[in-house]
Coordinates of C-alpha atoms and ligand atoms in Angstrom, one line a residue:
M24 CA -11.3 -1.4 -8.4
G25 CA -8.0 0.3 -9.1
L26 CA -5.7 1.9 -6.6
V27 CA -5.7 5.2 -8.5
P28 CA -9.2 6.7 -8.9
P29 CA -10.1 7.8 -12.4
C30 CA -8.6 11.2 -13.1
F31 CA -6.9 13.2 -15.8
I32 CA -3.7 11.2 -15.3
T33 CA -5.4 7.8 -15.7
E34 CA -6.9 9.3 -18.9
I35 CA -3.5 10.3 -20.2
V36 CA -2.0 6.9 -19.3
E37 CA -4.8 5.0 -21.0
R38 CA -4.5 7.2 -24.1
D39 CA -0.7 6.7 -24.3
L40 CA -0.9 3.0 -23.9
R41 CA -3.8 2.7 -26.3
E42 CA -2.0 4.7 -29.0
G43 CA 1.1 2.7 -28.4
H44 CA 3.4 5.6 -27.4
Y45 CA 5.2 3.3 -25.0
P46 CA 5.6 -0.4 -24.9
R47 CA 5.0 -0.4 -21.2
L48 CA 4.2 2.1 -18.4
L49 CA 7.1 3.1 -16.2
T50 CA 6.6 5.5 -13.3
R51 CA 8.9 6.5 -10.4
F52 CA 8.5 7.8 -6.9
P53 CA 11.4 10.3 -6.5
P54 CA 11.9 11.4 -2.9
E55 CA 14.9 13.4 -1.9
P56 CA 16.5 11.6 1.1
N57 CA 16.5 14.8 3.3
G58 CA 13.8 13.8 5.8
Y59 CA 11.1 11.3 6.5
L60 CA 8.0 10.7 4.4
H61 CA 4.7 12.2 5.5
I62 CA 1.1 11.5 4.5
G63 CA 1.4 14.1 1.6
H64 CA 4.0 11.8 0.0
A65 CA 1.4 9.0 0.3
R66 CA -0.5 10.6 -2.5
S67 CA 2.5 10.5 -4.8
I68 CA 3.4 7.0 -3.7
V69 CA -0.1 5.6 -4.3
L70 CA -0.3 7.5 -7.6
N71 CA 3.0 6.2 -9.0
F72 CA 3.0 2.7 -7.6
G73 CA -0.8 2.4 -8.1
L74 CA -0.6 3.3 -11.8
A75 CA 2.0 0.7 -12.3
L76 CA -0.1 -2.0 -10.6
D77 CA -3.4 -0.8 -12.3
Y78 CA -1.9 -0.7 -15.8
G79 CA 0.6 -3.6 -15.7
G80 CA 3.6 -1.4 -15.6
E81 CA 6.6 -0.9 -13.3
C82 CA 7.5 1.7 -10.7
N83 CA 11.0 2.7 -9.5
L84 CA 11.8 4.1 -6.1
R85 CA 14.5 6.6 -7.0
Y86 CA 16.3 8.8 -4.6
D87 CA 16.5 12.2 -6.1
D88 CA 19.8 12.7 -4.3
T89 CA 21.6 15.6 -5.8
N90 CA 22.2 17.7 -2.7
P91 CA 25.1 16.5 -0.5
E92 CA 24.5 18.9 2.3
T93 CA 21.0 17.7 3.4
E94 CA 20.9 14.1 2.4
K95 CA 21.6 11.1 4.6
E96 CA 21.6 7.3 4.3
E97 CA 19.3 7.2 7.4
Y98 CA 16.6 9.0 5.5
A99 CA 17.0 6.8 2.4
R100 CA 16.6 3.7 4.5
A101 CA 13.6 5.0 6.3
I102 CA 11.9 6.1 3.0
E103 CA 12.2 2.6 1.5
E104 CA 10.9 1.1 4.6
D105 CA 7.9 3.4 4.6
V106 CA 7.1 2.7 1.0
R107 CA 7.2 -1.0 1.6
W108 CA 5.0 -0.5 4.8
L109 CA 2.5 1.3 2.6
G110 CA 2.2 -1.9 0.7
F111 CA 4.3 -1.3 -2.4
T112 CA 7.3 -3.1 -3.8
P113 CA 9.6 -1.0 -5.9
D114 CA 10.6 -2.8 -9.1
R115 CA 14.0 -1.1 -8.7
V116 CA 15.6 1.0 -6.0
L117 CA 17.8 3.6 -7.8
Y118 CA 19.9 6.6 -7.0
A119 CA 20.1 9.7 -9.1
S120 CA 23.7 10.1 -7.8
D121 CA 24.6 7.0 -9.8
Y122 CA 24.0 8.9 -13.0
F123 CA 26.4 11.8 -12.2
E124 CA 28.8 10.6 -14.8
T125 CA 26.2 10.6 -17.6
M126 CA 24.9 13.9 -16.5
Y127 CA 28.4 15.3 -16.6
R128 CA 28.9 14.0 -20.1
C129 CA 25.6 15.5 -21.2
A130 CA 26.7 18.9 -19.8
L131 CA 29.8 18.7 -21.9
V132 CA 27.7 18.1 -25.0
L133 CA 25.6 21.1 -24.2
I134 CA 28.7 23.2 -23.8
Q135 CA 30.2 22.0 -27.0
E136 CA 26.9 22.8 -28.8
G137 CA 27.0 26.3 -27.4
K138 CA 24.0 25.7 -25.2
A139 CA 25.6 26.1 -21.8
Y140 CA 28.2 28.4 -20.2
V141 CA 30.1 28.9 -17.0
D142 CA 29.0 32.0 -15.1
D143 CA 31.1 33.7 -12.4
L144 CA 28.3 36.0 -11.1
S145 CA 27.5 35.9 -7.4
E146 CA 24.1 34.6 -6.5
E147 CA 22.7 38.1 -5.8
E148 CA 24.1 39.5 -9.1
M149 CA 22.6 36.7 -11.0
S150 CA 19.1 37.0 -9.5
E151 CA 19.1 40.7 -10.1
L152 CA 20.0 40.3 -13.8
R153 CA 17.5 37.5 -14.2
A154 CA 14.8 39.7 -12.6
Q155 CA 15.7 42.5 -15.1
G156 CA 15.8 40.0 -18.0
K157 CA 19.4 40.9 -18.8
P158 CA 22.2 38.6 -19.9
S159 CA 25.1 37.8 -17.8
P160 CA 28.4 39.4 -18.9
Y161 CA 29.9 35.8 -19.0
R162 CA 27.2 34.6 -21.4
D163 CA 29.3 34.8 -24.5
R164 CA 32.4 32.9 -23.4
S165 CA 33.8 30.6 -26.1
V166 CA 33.2 26.9 -26.1
E167 CA 36.8 26.3 -25.3
E168 CA 36.9 28.6 -22.3
N169 CA 33.6 27.0 -21.0
L170 CA 35.0 23.5 -21.4
E171 CA 38.1 24.4 -19.6
L172 CA 36.4 26.2 -16.8
F173 CA 33.8 23.4 -16.3
E174 CA 36.6 20.8 -16.2
R175 CA 38.4 22.9 -13.6
M176 CA 35.1 23.2 -11.6
R177 CA 34.9 19.5 -11.6
Q178 CA 38.6 19.2 -10.5
G179 CA 37.8 21.2 -7.4
E180 CA 39.8 24.3 -8.3
F181 CA 37.2 26.8 -7.3
P182 CA 35.5 27.3 -3.9
T183 CA 31.9 26.4 -3.1
G184 CA 29.4 28.7 -4.8
S185 CA 32.0 30.6 -6.8
R186 CA 30.8 29.5 -10.3
V187 CA 27.9 27.7 -11.9
L188 CA 27.1 26.2 -15.3
R189 CA 24.0 27.7 -16.9
A190 CA 21.9 26.7 -19.8
K191 CA 21.9 29.3 -22.6
I192 CA 18.2 29.7 -23.4
Q193 CA 16.9 33.2 -23.2
P194 CA 17.7 35.9 -20.6
D195 CA 14.4 37.6 -20.9
H196 CA 12.1 34.7 -21.4
P197 CA 8.6 35.3 -20.1
N198 CA 8.8 32.1 -18.1
F199 CA 11.5 32.9 -15.5
K200 CA 12.5 29.3 -15.3
L201 CA 13.9 29.6 -18.8
R202 CA 16.0 32.6 -18.1
D203 CA 19.3 30.6 -18.4
P204 CA 18.6 28.2 -15.5
V205 CA 21.5 27.0 -13.5
L206 CA 22.5 23.4 -14.3
Y207 CA 25.5 22.8 -12.0
R208 CA 26.9 24.3 -8.9
I209 CA 30.0 23.8 -6.9
V210 CA 29.7 22.2 -3.4
H211 CA 32.7 20.9 -1.6
A212 CA 30.9 18.3 0.5
P213 CA 31.0 14.5 0.5
H214 CA 27.8 12.8 -0.7
Y215 CA 26.3 10.0 1.4
H216 CA 26.0 7.7 -1.7
A217 CA 28.5 9.1 -4.3
G218 CA 31.2 9.6 -1.7
N219 CA 34.0 12.1 -2.4
R220 CA 34.1 11.8 -6.2
W221 CA 32.2 15.0 -7.0
V222 CA 32.4 18.7 -6.0
I223 CA 30.0 19.8 -8.7
Y224 CA 26.3 18.8 -8.3
P225 CA 23.5 19.0 -10.9
M226 CA 20.4 21.1 -10.1
Y227 CA 16.9 19.6 -9.9
D228 CA 15.8 21.1 -13.2
Y229 CA 18.6 19.5 -15.1
A230 CA 18.9 16.3 -13.2
H231 CA 15.3 15.3 -12.9
P232 CA 14.5 15.0 -16.7
L233 CA 17.8 13.1 -17.2
E234 CA 17.0 10.7 -14.4
D235 CA 13.7 9.9 -15.9
F236 CA 15.1 9.6 -19.4
I237 CA 17.9 7.4 -18.4
E238 CA 15.5 5.0 -16.6
G239 CA 13.0 5.0 -19.4
V240 CA 10.3 6.6 -17.3
T241 CA 7.2 7.2 -19.4
H242 CA 5.1 9.5 -17.2
S243 CA 6.9 11.8 -14.7
L244 CA 4.3 12.9 -12.2
C245 CA 5.0 15.8 -9.8
T246 CA 3.2 18.4 -7.8
L247 CA 1.9 21.7 -9.3
E248 CA 4.7 23.9 -8.0
F249 CA 6.8 22.4 -10.8
E250 CA 4.4 23.5 -13.5
N251 CA 6.7 26.2 -14.8
N252 CA 9.8 23.9 -14.5
R253 CA 8.2 21.7 -17.2
A254 CA 9.6 24.0 -19.9
V255 CA 13.1 23.3 -18.6
Y256 CA 12.4 19.6 -18.4
D257 CA 11.4 19.6 -22.0
W258 CA 14.4 21.7 -23.0
V259 CA 16.8 19.3 -21.4
I260 CA 15.2 16.3 -23.0
E261 CA 14.9 17.8 -26.5
N262 CA 18.5 19.0 -26.5
L263 CA 20.0 15.7 -25.3
K264 CA 17.9 13.0 -26.9
G265 CA 19.9 10.7 -29.0
K266 CA 23.1 11.8 -27.3
C267 CA 25.3 10.3 -24.6
G268 CA 23.6 7.0 -24.9
L269 CA 20.1 8.4 -24.4
P270 CA 17.4 7.2 -26.9
L271 CA 15.8 9.4 -29.5
S272 CA 12.4 8.2 -28.4
P273 CA 10.2 7.5 -26.6
R274 CA 10.8 10.3 -24.1
P275 CA 9.1 11.0 -20.7
Y276 CA 6.6 13.7 -20.2
Q277 CA 6.0 15.6 -17.0
Y278 CA 2.4 16.0 -15.6
E279 CA 1.5 18.0 -12.5
F280 CA -1.1 17.3 -9.9
A281 CA -2.2 19.1 -6.7
R282 CA -0.3 18.3 -3.5
L283 CA -2.1 16.8 -0.6
D284 CA -2.5 19.2 2.3
L285 CA -4.3 18.6 5.6
T286 CA -5.8 20.9 8.2
Y287 CA -4.3 21.1 11.7
T288 CA -0.9 19.8 10.6
V289 CA 2.2 20.6 8.6
L290 CA 3.2 18.6 5.5
S291 CA 6.7 19.9 4.8
K292 CA 9.9 18.1 5.6
R293 CA 11.5 21.4 6.5
K294 CA 8.9 22.2 9.1
L295 CA 8.8 18.6 10.4
I296 CA 12.5 18.8 11.0
R297 CA 12.0 21.9 13.1
L298 CA 9.5 20.1 15.2
V299 CA 11.7 17.1 15.7
E300 CA 15.1 18.9 16.2
G301 CA 13.5 21.6 18.3
G302 CA 12.3 18.9 20.7
Y303 CA 8.6 19.8 20.3
V304 CA 7.9 16.1 19.7
S305 CA 9.8 13.0 20.8
G306 CA 11.1 11.9 17.4
W307 CA 10.2 11.2 13.8
D308 CA 7.7 8.5 14.9
D309 CA 6.0 10.6 17.5
P310 CA 2.3 9.7 16.9
R311 CA 1.4 13.4 16.9
L312 CA 3.2 13.9 13.6
P313 CA 1.8 13.3 10.1
T314 CA 4.9 11.3 9.1
L315 CA 4.2 7.8 7.8
R316 CA 6.2 6.2 10.7
A317 CA 4.3 8.3 13.2
L318 CA 1.0 7.2 11.8
R319 CA 2.2 3.6 11.8
R320 CA 3.2 3.8 15.4
R321 CA 0.0 5.4 16.3
G322 CA -1.8 2.4 14.9
V323 CA -3.1 3.7 11.5
R324 CA -3.1 0.9 9.0
P325 CA -1.6 1.3 5.5
E326 CA -5.0 0.2 4.1
A327 CA -6.5 3.4 5.6
I328 CA -3.8 5.6 4.1
R329 CA -4.3 4.1 0.6
E330 CA -8.0 4.5 0.9
F331 CA -7.6 8.1 2.0
V332 CA -5.6 8.9 -1.1
R333 CA -8.2 7.1 -3.2
R334 CA -11.1 9.0 -1.6
T335 CA -9.5 12.4 -1.9
G336 CA -8.6 11.9 -5.5
I337 CA -6.0 13.2 -7.9
S338 CA -6.7 16.6 -9.5
R339 CA -5.1 19.9 -10.3
H340 CA -7.3 21.7 -7.8
E341 CA -5.3 22.7 -4.6
A342 CA -7.4 22.4 -1.5
R343 CA -6.6 21.7 2.2
I344 CA -8.4 18.5 3.1
E345 CA -10.1 18.3 6.5
M346 CA -8.5 16.2 9.1
E347 CA -12.0 15.0 10.0
L348 CA -12.1 13.2 6.7
F349 CA -8.8 11.4 7.4
E350 CA -10.1 10.3 10.8
E351 CA -13.3 9.1 9.2
V352 CA -11.4 6.9 6.8
V353 CA -9.3 5.5 9.7
R354 CA -12.4 4.7 11.6
D355 CA -14.0 3.0 8.6
D356 CA -10.9 0.9 8.2
L357 CA -10.8 -0.2 11.9
N358 CA -14.5 -0.7 12.5
P359 CA -14.8 -4.1 10.9
I360 CA -11.5 -5.4 12.2
A361 CA -11.3 -4.1 15.8
P362 CA -12.8 -6.3 18.5
R363 CA -14.7 -4.4 21.1
V364 CA -13.3 -4.5 24.6
L365 CA -13.7 -2.5 27.8
G366 CA -11.2 -0.1 29.3
V367 CA -11.4 3.0 31.6
L368 CA -9.3 6.1 31.0
E369 CA -10.0 8.0 34.3
P370 CA -11.0 5.4 36.9
L371 CA -13.5 6.0 39.6
R372 CA -13.8 3.1 42.1
V373 CA -17.2 1.5 42.7
V374 CA -17.8 -1.0 45.5
L375 CA -20.9 -3.1 45.3
T376 CA -22.5 -3.6 48.7
N377 CA -24.6 -6.6 47.8
Y378 CA -22.1 -8.6 45.7
Q379 CA -19.3 -10.9 46.9
G380 CA -16.8 -13.0 45.0
E381 CA -16.4 -12.9 41.3
E382 CA -17.8 -14.4 38.1
W383 CA -16.8 -14.7 34.5
L384 CA -19.3 -13.4 32.0
E385 CA -19.2 -14.1 28.3
A386 CA -19.0 -10.9 26.3
P387 CA -19.2 -10.8 22.5
Y388 CA -16.4 -9.0 20.7
W389 CA -18.6 -7.7 18.0
P390 CA -21.8 -5.7 17.7
R391 CA -24.5 -7.3 15.6
D392 CA -24.0 -5.2 12.5
I393 CA -20.4 -6.3 12.0
G394 CA -21.7 -9.9 11.7
K395 CA -18.7 -11.6 13.2
E396 CA -18.6 -14.3 15.8
G397 CA -16.4 -14.4 18.9
A398 CA -16.5 -13.7 22.6
R399 CA -14.2 -13.5 25.5
P400 CA -14.6 -14.2 29.2
L401 CA -15.1 -10.9 31.1
P402 CA -14.6 -10.9 34.9
F403 CA -17.0 -9.2 37.2
S404 CA -16.4 -8.6 40.9
Q405 CA -17.3 -6.6 43.9
E406 CA -14.9 -3.7 43.1
L407 CA -15.1 -2.0 39.7
Y408 CA -13.8 1.0 38.0
I409 CA -16.0 3.2 35.9
E410 CA -15.1 6.3 34.0
R411 CA -15.0 9.3 36.2
S412 CA -17.0 11.3 33.7
D413 CA -19.8 8.8 33.8
F414 CA -20.8 9.9 37.3
S415 CA -22.3 13.2 38.4
L416 CA -23.4 14.3 41.8
N417 CA -25.5 17.1 40.2
P418 CA -26.3 15.9 36.7
P419 CA -27.6 18.2 34.1
K420 CA -31.0 17.5 32.5
G421 CA -31.0 14.5 30.3
W422 CA -28.0 12.8 32.0
K423 CA -27.9 9.2 30.9
R424 CA -25.2 8.0 33.1
L425 CA -24.7 7.3 36.8
A426 CA -26.1 9.8 39.4
P427 CA -27.9 9.7 42.7
G428 CA -31.2 8.0 42.2
Q429 CA -30.4 6.9 38.7
R430 CA -29.7 3.4 37.5
V431 CA -27.3 2.5 34.7
R432 CA -26.4 -0.8 33.1
L433 CA -22.8 -1.9 33.1
R434 CA -22.1 -3.0 29.6
H435 CA -22.5 -6.8 29.2
A436 CA -23.3 -7.1 32.9
Y437 CA -25.7 -5.9 35.6
V438 CA -27.7 -2.8 36.3
I439 CA -26.4 -0.9 39.3
E440 CA -27.9 1.9 41.4
L441 CA -26.1 4.3 43.6
E442 CA -26.2 4.0 47.4
D443 CA -23.5 6.4 48.7
V444 CA -20.8 8.7 47.7
V445 CA -17.5 9.0 49.6
E446 CA -15.8 12.3 49.1
E447 CA -12.4 13.5 50.3
G448 CA -11.3 17.1 50.1
G449 CA -14.2 18.0 47.7
E450 CA -13.4 15.1 45.4
V451 CA -15.4 12.0 44.8
K452 CA -13.1 9.1 46.0
L453 CA -15.4 6.2 45.9
L454 CA -19.0 5.2 45.0
K455 CA -21.0 2.6 46.9
A456 CA -23.6 0.9 44.7
R457 CA -26.0 -2.0 44.6
M458 CA -26.3 -4.4 41.7
V459 CA -29.8 -5.1 40.8
P460 CA -30.2 -8.9 41.0
G461 CA -31.5 -10.7 37.9
T462 CA -30.5 -8.0 35.5
L463 CA -27.7 -9.9 33.8
G464 CA -28.6 -10.1 30.1
A465 CA -32.1 -8.9 31.0
N466 CA -34.3 -7.8 28.1
P467 CA -35.8 -4.3 27.8
E468 CA -39.3 -5.6 28.7
D469 CA -38.5 -6.7 32.2
G470 CA -39.4 -3.4 33.7
I471 CA -35.9 -2.4 34.7
K472 CA -35.1 0.7 32.8
P473 CA -31.6 1.8 33.2
K474 CA -31.0 5.3 31.9
G475 CA -27.9 4.3 29.9
V476 CA -25.1 1.9 29.5
I477 CA -21.6 2.6 30.7
H478 CA -18.3 0.9 30.4
W479 CA -16.3 -0.6 33.3
V480 CA -13.7 -3.0 34.4
S481 CA -13.2 -5.3 37.4
A482 CA -10.7 -3.7 39.7
R483 CA -9.5 -7.1 40.8
H484 CA -8.7 -8.3 37.3
A485 CA -8.1 -5.2 35.1
L486 CA -4.6 -4.5 33.8
P487 CA -3.1 -1.1 34.4
V488 CA -2.5 0.9 31.2
E489 CA -0.8 4.1 30.3
Y490 CA -3.2 5.6 27.8
R491 CA -1.8 8.1 25.3
L492 CA -4.5 10.2 23.7
Y493 CA -3.5 12.2 20.6
N494 CA -5.3 15.4 19.7
R495 CA -4.6 17.9 16.9
L496 CA -1.0 18.9 16.7
F497 CA -2.0 22.5 16.0
L498 CA -4.8 24.7 17.4
T499 CA -5.6 26.3 14.1
Q500 CA -6.7 24.7 10.8
D501 CA -3.9 26.5 9.1
P502 CA -0.8 26.3 11.3
E503 CA 0.7 29.3 9.6
E504 CA -2.1 31.5 10.8
G505 CA -0.5 34.5 12.5
G506 CA 3.0 33.8 11.0
D507 CA 4.9 31.4 13.1
F508 CA 3.6 27.9 13.1
L509 CA 5.4 27.0 16.3
K510 CA 3.1 29.5 18.2
N511 CA 0.0 27.5 17.1
L512 CA 1.2 24.2 18.5
N513 CA -1.5 22.5 20.7
P514 CA 0.0 22.0 24.2
L515 CA -2.6 19.2 24.7
A516 CA -1.7 17.3 21.5
L517 CA -0.7 14.5 23.8
E518 CA -2.7 13.6 27.0
V519 CA -1.5 10.7 29.2
K520 CA -4.0 8.9 31.4
K521 CA -3.4 6.2 34.0
G522 CA -6.3 3.8 33.5
F523 CA -7.2 0.1 33.1
V524 CA -8.2 -2.4 30.5
E525 CA -9.9 -5.7 30.8
P526 CA -7.5 -8.7 31.2
S527 CA -8.5 -10.5 27.9
V528 CA -6.1 -8.2 25.9
A529 CA -3.1 -10.0 27.5
Q530 CA -4.0 -13.0 25.4
D531 CA -4.1 -11.2 22.1
P532 CA -1.3 -10.6 19.6
P533 CA 0.3 -7.3 20.6
E534 CA -0.6 -5.7 17.2
T535 CA -4.4 -6.2 17.8
R536 CA -6.4 -3.0 17.2
Y537 CA -9.4 -2.6 19.6
Q538 CA -12.3 -0.5 19.9
L539 CA -12.5 0.4 23.6
E540 CA -16.2 0.9 23.8
R541 CA -17.3 4.5 24.0
L542 CA -13.6 5.7 23.9
G543 CA -12.2 5.1 20.5
Y544 CA -9.8 2.8 18.7
F545 CA -6.6 1.8 20.4
W546 CA -3.6 -0.5 20.1
Q547 CA -0.4 -1.1 22.1
D548 CA 2.3 1.4 21.4
P549 CA 4.9 -0.7 19.6
G550 CA 7.8 1.3 21.1
D551 CA 7.0 1.4 24.8
S552 CA 4.3 -1.2 25.6
R553 CA 5.5 -4.3 27.5
P554 CA 3.5 -7.3 28.8
G555 CA 3.6 -6.1 32.4
R556 CA 3.5 -2.5 31.6
L557 CA 0.9 -1.7 28.9
V558 CA 1.0 1.5 26.9
M559 CA -1.9 2.0 24.6
N560 CA -2.2 4.7 21.9
R561 CA -5.6 6.0 20.9
I562 CA -5.5 5.7 17.1
V563 CA -8.6 7.8 16.6
P564 CA -11.5 8.8 18.8
L565 CA -15.0 7.7 18.0
K566 CA -17.1 9.9 15.7
E567 CA -16.7 13.6 16.0
G568 CA -19.6 14.9 18.1
Y569 CA -20.0 11.5 19.6
R570 CA -21.3 11.8 23.1
P571 CA -21.5 8.8 25.4
Q572 CA -25.2 8.1 25.9
Ligands
ATP63 P1 8.4 18.6 1.3 O1 7.7 19.8 0.8 O2 7.7 17.9 2.4 O3 9.9 18.9 1.6 P2 9.3 17.6 -1.1 O4 8.4 17.8 -2.3 O5 10.5 18.4 -1.0 O6 8.4 17.6 0.1 P3 10.3 15.2 -2.2 O7 11.2 14.2 -1.5 O8 10.9 16.0 -3.2 O9 9.7 16.1 -1.1 O10 9.0 14.5 -2.7 C1 9.0 13.3 -3.4 C2 7.8 13.3 -4.2 O11 6.6 13.4 -3.4 C3 7.8 14.4 -5.2 O12 7.3 13.9 -6.5 C4 6.8 15.4 -4.7 O13 6.2 16.1 -5.7 C5 5.8 14.5 -3.9 N1 5.2 15.2 -2.8 C6 5.8 15.8 -1.8 N2 4.9 16.4 -1.0 C7 3.7 16.1 -1.4 C8 2.3 16.3 -1.0 N3 2.1 17.1 0.0 N4 1.3 15.8 -1.8 C9 1.6 15.1 -2.9 N5 2.8 14.8 -3.3 C10 3.9 15.3 -2.6
MG64 MG1 11.8 18.7 -2.5

């Protein structure tokens, strides 16, 4: 099975390879290093790298770094790390800013051919004339004047924003993007990769096709908001092919697909930056965020993200995908690899009145349907912790957990029954209970019918854990609902509980993912967990609507 599900793009690629338009497929993933990658980018990464793997081609990681004011080396490094974490190895790591010289020479060619001109209009004046479909008064400058002004722009003679270079296409073209698009602007700012060499920087619409063309990219895949820009892409390529060292053919073509969007979160670097810089989360890897490093820290595996992209498909249909589907995919990924262990989030102490000492039970790691072998020793002793929510003094009808006069089985251990409740200030402090002798591993036909099975740990042996439970980052499916997305932030997106986990986890590799029975999938937080001070992240809860029986 391929990484990329069959879709209109795989059809195009197969056709082009079959008809021999290209000797070999070459794609690229072109992030701008102005923020961290999020799960939306995963669709583009899997698509571009996946096509290369599926069709025996290559894929470049190319920084689309043409904007000195927002880009940083820190972002570029993090992007590469995240791509590799997702499981992909770039055939080359390239920088658009390394092509500035070629792009500049291409601009000179356009000017010489009367296809580009320097414009002195202010930004407002320009957009007004463009809206009206009227030409700029500077449109008919001579080639010589344009060459001289553009050279002086490059020399740094003019202030930031004072002049631009525009393509001479058609001021009243029905596609606004073709109304003499801006090719270059002046920005007096150093560039993290190119240094201080440039004060003119190419615009996306001009730079992107050239980047693809220079590298020999065959299929340039981008999201649908660039559909109208395709005409500029084609204009740049058609007017520069065979010049400045660019080939005559083959040339790259742009194809658009729908971006990935998810409910209850935001997938835009700009908004994510506001959350991080505004202190609403603890950093770029805060597990509440949809960034790839946050998902990684939370415990989601790259396998799950790749599968999520595969399952949601590639199309031109824009739809917000339900977070529930993502969670389902994460559970499906963890279910066969996460051993089952016992832990308690909100401990309630239980003292057994007819049990002394301790014993070590053998508890299987896996339920039967997973079909895996393996067990760990599980200590049992007089004092236990159970989940506070597994006890009720006044249980509702159909209560399957512990209550006065009601027996429950402790998972992998004995049946217990309640004897006494110790309250303090209206709160249940302690339960006294009796273990029913002879019920260890008892079969259902022995006449002892506990109402349900609950999880527990031995108070004498359990390890204290700080549990971090992650809920939806936003209260509304669409965080923009009502205008300001910050107003819809979920104050309970992170809940911290002081609980316990069975001692066997201390023997496991720290990156082990577990299913804590009845609670969800967890692993140790790679940032904060220490051997003597465990911190466990809940990666994902158990099935939506799951109620402990
Ligand atoms: P953002 O909107 O988060 O700022 P961006 O489009 O500005 O994202 P880029 O760095 O330009 O981010 O994106 C790199 C590549 O990833 C582009 O080809 C872009 O089309 C693609 N991409 C970005 N967001 C998504 C998304 N939500 N779904 C699919 N592809 C995406
Ligand atoms: Mg962008």
